[in-house]
Amino acid sequence: MNDCALNHLYLFNSVLPFSTTALAVEATKKFLSENPDATPAAISDKVANEQMASGLKSQDRIHIFVRAAFTTDFFKTKQVAKNAPSISKITQGKTVMERHLISACECLCVDEPKKFAVLLKQLYDEDILEEDTIMEWAGEGRTDYTLDSVDEEQRSSMRAEADPVVTWLQEDSSDEESDSD
């Protein structure tokens, strides 16, 4: 487990003991391994129950799920496509949850920033992240969404790696605008 993941366990809620968040993640991992055919609704319910039982905030659901369901080899095992319906159920298309999803992805990729851009693009391709949410994230520096365990140098490195995705979205957006003229 990388330093970000270890720190993230504690940073979910500094009042709770380190093991409370770890238990939520581990219980979710166990559920996923024992129920490979679970529906997105069942997975979302499990994550919500773990979040509430741990006394965490509702936005922490996406952090719990990403930590339980994803590895840095997400692209080799098609984890984004496999988990897209569950992520959509958890985020419910809400911008604030999508921003927390990006934050969870930053934590996942903190030690391998080149993978962050791939993850961002795959989430966009699966209609999990909206273009506006990605552009908002890209246009800002460190925000309240950025985890304390991701330092500014790491965040900047991931932002730089994501620049081709951001540029592609900007160009795609301007092409659509000129087509509608």
JSON list of N, CA and C in Angstrom, two decimals, residues 41-69:
[
{"chain": "A", "resi": 41, "resn": "ALA", "atom": "N", "xyz": [-26.47, -1.78, -7.81]},
{"chain": "A", "resi": 41, "resn": "ALA", "atom": "CA", "xyz": [-27.27, -1.34, -6.67]},
{"chain": "A", "resi": 41, "resn": "ALA", "atom": "C", "xyz": [-26.81, -2.02, -5.38]},
{"chain": "A", "resi": 42, "resn": "ALA", "atom": "N", "xyz": [-26.54, -3.32, -5.46]},
{"chain": "A", "resi": 42, "resn": "ALA", "atom": "CA", "xyz": [-26.08, -4.05, -4.27]},
{"chain": "A", "resi": 42, "resn": "ALA", "atom": "C", "xyz": [-24.70, -3.55, -3.83]},
{"chain": "A", "resi": 43, "resn": "ILE", "atom": "N", "xyz": [-23.84, -3.28, -4.79]},
{"chain": "A", "resi": 43, "resn": "ILE", "atom": "CA", "xyz": [-22.50, -2.77, -4.47]},
{"chain": "A", "resi": 43, "resn": "ILE", "atom": "C", "xyz": [-22.61, -1.38, -3.85]},
{"chain": "A", "resi": 44, "resn": "SER", "atom": "N", "xyz": [-23.42, -0.53, -4.44]},
{"chain": "A", "resi": 44, "resn": "SER", "atom": "CA", "xyz": [-23.62, 0.82, -3.91]},
{"chain": "A", "resi": 44, "resn": "SER", "atom": "C", "xyz": [-24.17, 0.77, -2.49]},
{"chain": "A", "resi": 45, "resn": "ASP", "atom": "N", "xyz": [-25.13, -0.12, -2.27]},
{"chain": "A", "resi": 45, "resn": "ASP", "atom": "CA", "xyz": [-25.70, -0.28, -0.92]},
{"chain": "A", "resi": 45, "resn": "ASP", "atom": "C", "xyz": [-24.64, -0.74, 0.08]},
{"chain": "A", "resi": 46, "resn": "LYS", "atom": "N", "xyz": [-23.80, -1.68, -0.32]},
{"chain": "A", "resi": 46, "resn": "LYS", "atom": "CA", "xyz": [-22.74, -2.18, 0.56]},
{"chain": "A", "resi": 46, "resn": "LYS", "atom": "C", "xyz": [-21.78, -1.05, 0.92]},
{"chain": "A", "resi": 47, "resn": "VAL", "atom": "N", "xyz": [-21.37, -0.29, -0.08]},
{"chain": "A", "resi": 47, "resn": "VAL", "atom": "CA", "xyz": [-20.45, 0.83, 0.15]},
{"chain": "A", "resi": 47, "resn": "VAL", "atom": "C", "xyz": [-21.10, 1.86, 1.08]},
{"chain": "A", "resi": 48, "resn": "ALA", "atom": "N", "xyz": [-22.37, 2.17, 0.84]},
{"chain": "A", "resi": 48, "resn": "ALA", "atom": "CA", "xyz": [-23.08, 3.14, 1.69]},
{"chain": "A", "resi": 48, "resn": "ALA", "atom": "C", "xyz": [-23.18, 2.64, 3.12]},
{"chain": "A", "resi": 49, "resn": "ASN", "atom": "N", "xyz": [-23.47, 1.36, 3.28]},
{"chain": "A", "resi": 49, "resn": "ASN", "atom": "CA", "xyz": [-23.55, 0.79, 4.63]},
{"chain": "A", "resi": 49, "resn": "ASN", "atom": "C", "xyz": [-22.21, 0.84, 5.34]},
{"chain": "A", "resi": 50, "resn": "GLU", "atom": "N", "xyz": [-21.13, 0.55, 4.62]},
{"chain": "A", "resi": 50, "resn": "GLU", "atom": "CA", "xyz": [-19.80, 0.61, 5.22]},
{"chain": "A", "resi": 50, "resn": "GLU", "atom": "C", "xyz": [-19.44, 2.05, 5.59]},
{"chain": "A", "resi": 51, "resn": "GLN", "atom": "N", "xyz": [-19.78, 2.98, 4.73]},
{"chain": "A", "resi": 51, "resn": "GLN", "atom": "CA", "xyz": [-19.51, 4.39, 4.99]},
{"chain": "A", "resi": 51, "resn": "GLN", "atom": "C", "xyz": [-20.25, 4.85, 6.24]},
{"chain": "A", "resi": 52, "resn": "MET", "atom": "N", "xyz": [-21.53, 4.52, 6.32]},
{"chain": "A", "resi": 52, "resn": "MET", "atom": "CA", "xyz": [-22.33, 4.95, 7.48]},
{"chain": "A", "resi": 52, "resn": "MET", "atom": "C", "xyz": [-21.87, 4.26, 8.76]},
{"chain": "A", "resi": 53, "resn": "ALA", "atom": "N", "xyz": [-21.59, 2.96, 8.68]},
{"chain": "A", "resi": 53, "resn": "ALA", "atom": "CA", "xyz": [-21.14, 2.22, 9.86]},
{"chain": "A", "resi": 53, "resn": "ALA", "atom": "C", "xyz": [-19.81, 2.75, 10.38]},
{"chain": "A", "resi": 54, "resn": "SER", "atom": "N", "xyz": [-19.01, 3.32, 9.48]},
{"chain": "A", "resi": 54, "resn": "SER", "atom": "CA", "xyz": [-17.72, 3.87, 9.86]},
{"chain": "A", "resi": 54, "resn": "SER", "atom": "C", "xyz": [-17.80, 5.32, 10.32]},
{"chain": "A", "resi": 55, "resn": "GLY", "atom": "N", "xyz": [-18.98, 5.92, 10.19]},
{"chain": "A", "resi": 55, "resn": "GLY", "atom": "CA", "xyz": [-19.14, 7.32, 10.58]},
{"chain": "A", "resi": 55, "resn": "GLY", "atom": "C", "xyz": [-18.46, 8.29, 9.63]},
{"chain": "A", "resi": 56, "resn": "LEU", "atom": "N", "xyz": [-18.31, 7.89, 8.37]},
{"chain": "A", "resi": 56, "resn": "LEU", "atom": "CA", "xyz": [-17.66, 8.74, 7.38]},
{"chain": "A", "resi": 56, "resn": "LEU", "atom": "C", "xyz": [-18.69, 9.58, 6.65]},
{"chain": "A", "resi": 57, "resn": "LYS", "atom": "N", "xyz": [-18.22, 10.56, 5.91]},
{"chain": "A", "resi": 57, "resn": "LYS", "atom": "CA", "xyz": [-19.10, 11.44, 5.14]},
{"chain": "A", "resi": 57, "resn": "LYS", "atom": "C", "xyz": [-19.55, 10.71, 3.87]},
{"chain": "A", "resi": 58, "resn": "SER", "atom": "N", "xyz": [-20.69, 11.14, 3.33]},
{"chain": "A", "resi": 58, "resn": "SER", "atom": "CA", "xyz": [-21.24, 10.46, 2.16]},
{"chain": "A", "resi": 58, "resn": "SER", "atom": "C", "xyz": [-20.30, 10.50, 0.96]},
{"chain": "A", "resi": 59, "resn": "GLN", "atom": "N", "xyz": [-19.54, 11.57, 0.80]},
{"chain": "A", "resi": 59, "resn": "GLN", "atom": "CA", "xyz": [-18.61, 11.62, -0.34]},
{"chain": "A", "resi": 59, "resn": "GLN", "atom": "C", "xyz": [-17.47, 10.61, -0.21]},
{"chain": "A", "resi": 60, "resn": "ASP", "atom": "N", "xyz": [-17.27, 10.07, 0.98]},
{"chain": "A", "resi": 60, "resn": "ASP", "atom": "CA", "xyz": [-16.22, 9.08, 1.16]},
{"chain": "A", "resi": 60, "resn": "ASP", "atom": "C", "xyz": [-16.59, 7.74, 0.54]},
{"chain": "A", "resi": 61, "resn": "ARG", "atom": "N", "xyz": [-17.84, 7.58, 0.14]},
{"chain": "A", "resi": 61, "resn": "ARG", "atom": "CA", "xyz": [-18.25, 6.33, -0.51]},
{"chain": "A", "resi": 61, "resn": "ARG", "atom": "C", "xyz": [-17.41, 6.05, -1.74]},
{"chain": "A", "resi": 62, "resn": "ILE", "atom": "N", "xyz": [-17.16, 7.06, -2.53]},
{"chain": "A", "resi": 62, "resn": "ILE", "atom": "CA", "xyz": [-16.41, 6.84, -3.76]},
{"chain": "A", "resi": 62, "resn": "ILE", "atom": "C", "xyz": [-14.95, 6.51, -3.46]},
{"chain": "A", "resi": 63, "resn": "HIS", "atom": "N", "xyz": [-14.42, 7.08, -2.39]},
{"chain": "A", "resi": 63, "resn": "HIS", "atom": "CA", "xyz": [-13.05, 6.76, -1.99]},
{"chain": "A", "resi": 63, "resn": "HIS", "atom": "C", "xyz": [-12.97, 5.30, -1.53]},
{"chain": "A", "resi": 64, "resn": "ILE", "atom": "N", "xyz": [-13.94, 4.87, -0.74]},
{"chain": "A", "resi": 64, "resn": "ILE", "atom": "CA", "xyz": [-13.98, 3.48, -0.27]},
{"chain": "A", "resi": 64, "resn": "ILE", "atom": "C", "xyz": [-14.03, 2.54, -1.47]},
{"chain": "A", "resi": 65, "resn": "PHE", "atom": "N", "xyz": [-14.93, 2.84, -2.40]},
{"chain": "A", "resi": 65, "resn": "PHE", "atom": "CA", "xyz": [-15.10, 1.95, -3.55]},
{"chain": "A", "resi": 65, "resn": "PHE", "atom": "C", "xyz": [-13.85, 1.89, -4.42]},
{"chain": "A", "resi": 66, "resn": "VAL", "atom": "N", "xyz": [-13.28, 3.03, -4.75]},
{"chain": "A", "resi": 66, "resn": "VAL", "atom": "CA", "xyz": [-12.09, 3.04, -5.60]},
{"chain": "A", "resi": 66, "resn": "VAL", "atom": "C", "xyz": [-10.96, 2.27, -4.94]},
{"chain": "A", "resi": 67, "resn": "ARG", "atom": "N", "xyz": [-10.77, 2.48, -3.65]},
{"chain": "A", "resi": 67, "resn": "ARG", "atom": "CA", "xyz": [-9.69, 1.77, -2.95]},
{"chain": "A", "resi": 67, "resn": "ARG", "atom": "C", "xyz": [-9.95, 0.28, -2.88]},
{"chain": "A", "resi": 68, "resn": "ALA", "atom": "N", "xyz": [-11.24, -0.11, -2.83]},
{"chain": "A", "resi": 68, "resn": "ALA", "atom": "CA", "xyz": [-11.57, -1.53, -2.74]},
{"chain": "A", "resi": 68, "resn": "ALA", "atom": "C", "xyz": [-11.55, -2.23, -4.10]},
{"chain": "A", "resi": 69, "resn": "ALA", "atom": "N", "xyz": [-11.91, -1.52, -5.16]},
{"chain": "A", "resi": 69, "resn": "ALA", "atom": "CA", "xyz": [-12.13, -2.15, -6.46]},
{"chain": "A", "resi": 69, "resn": "ALA", "atom": "C", "xyz": [-11.02, -1.92, -7.48]}
]
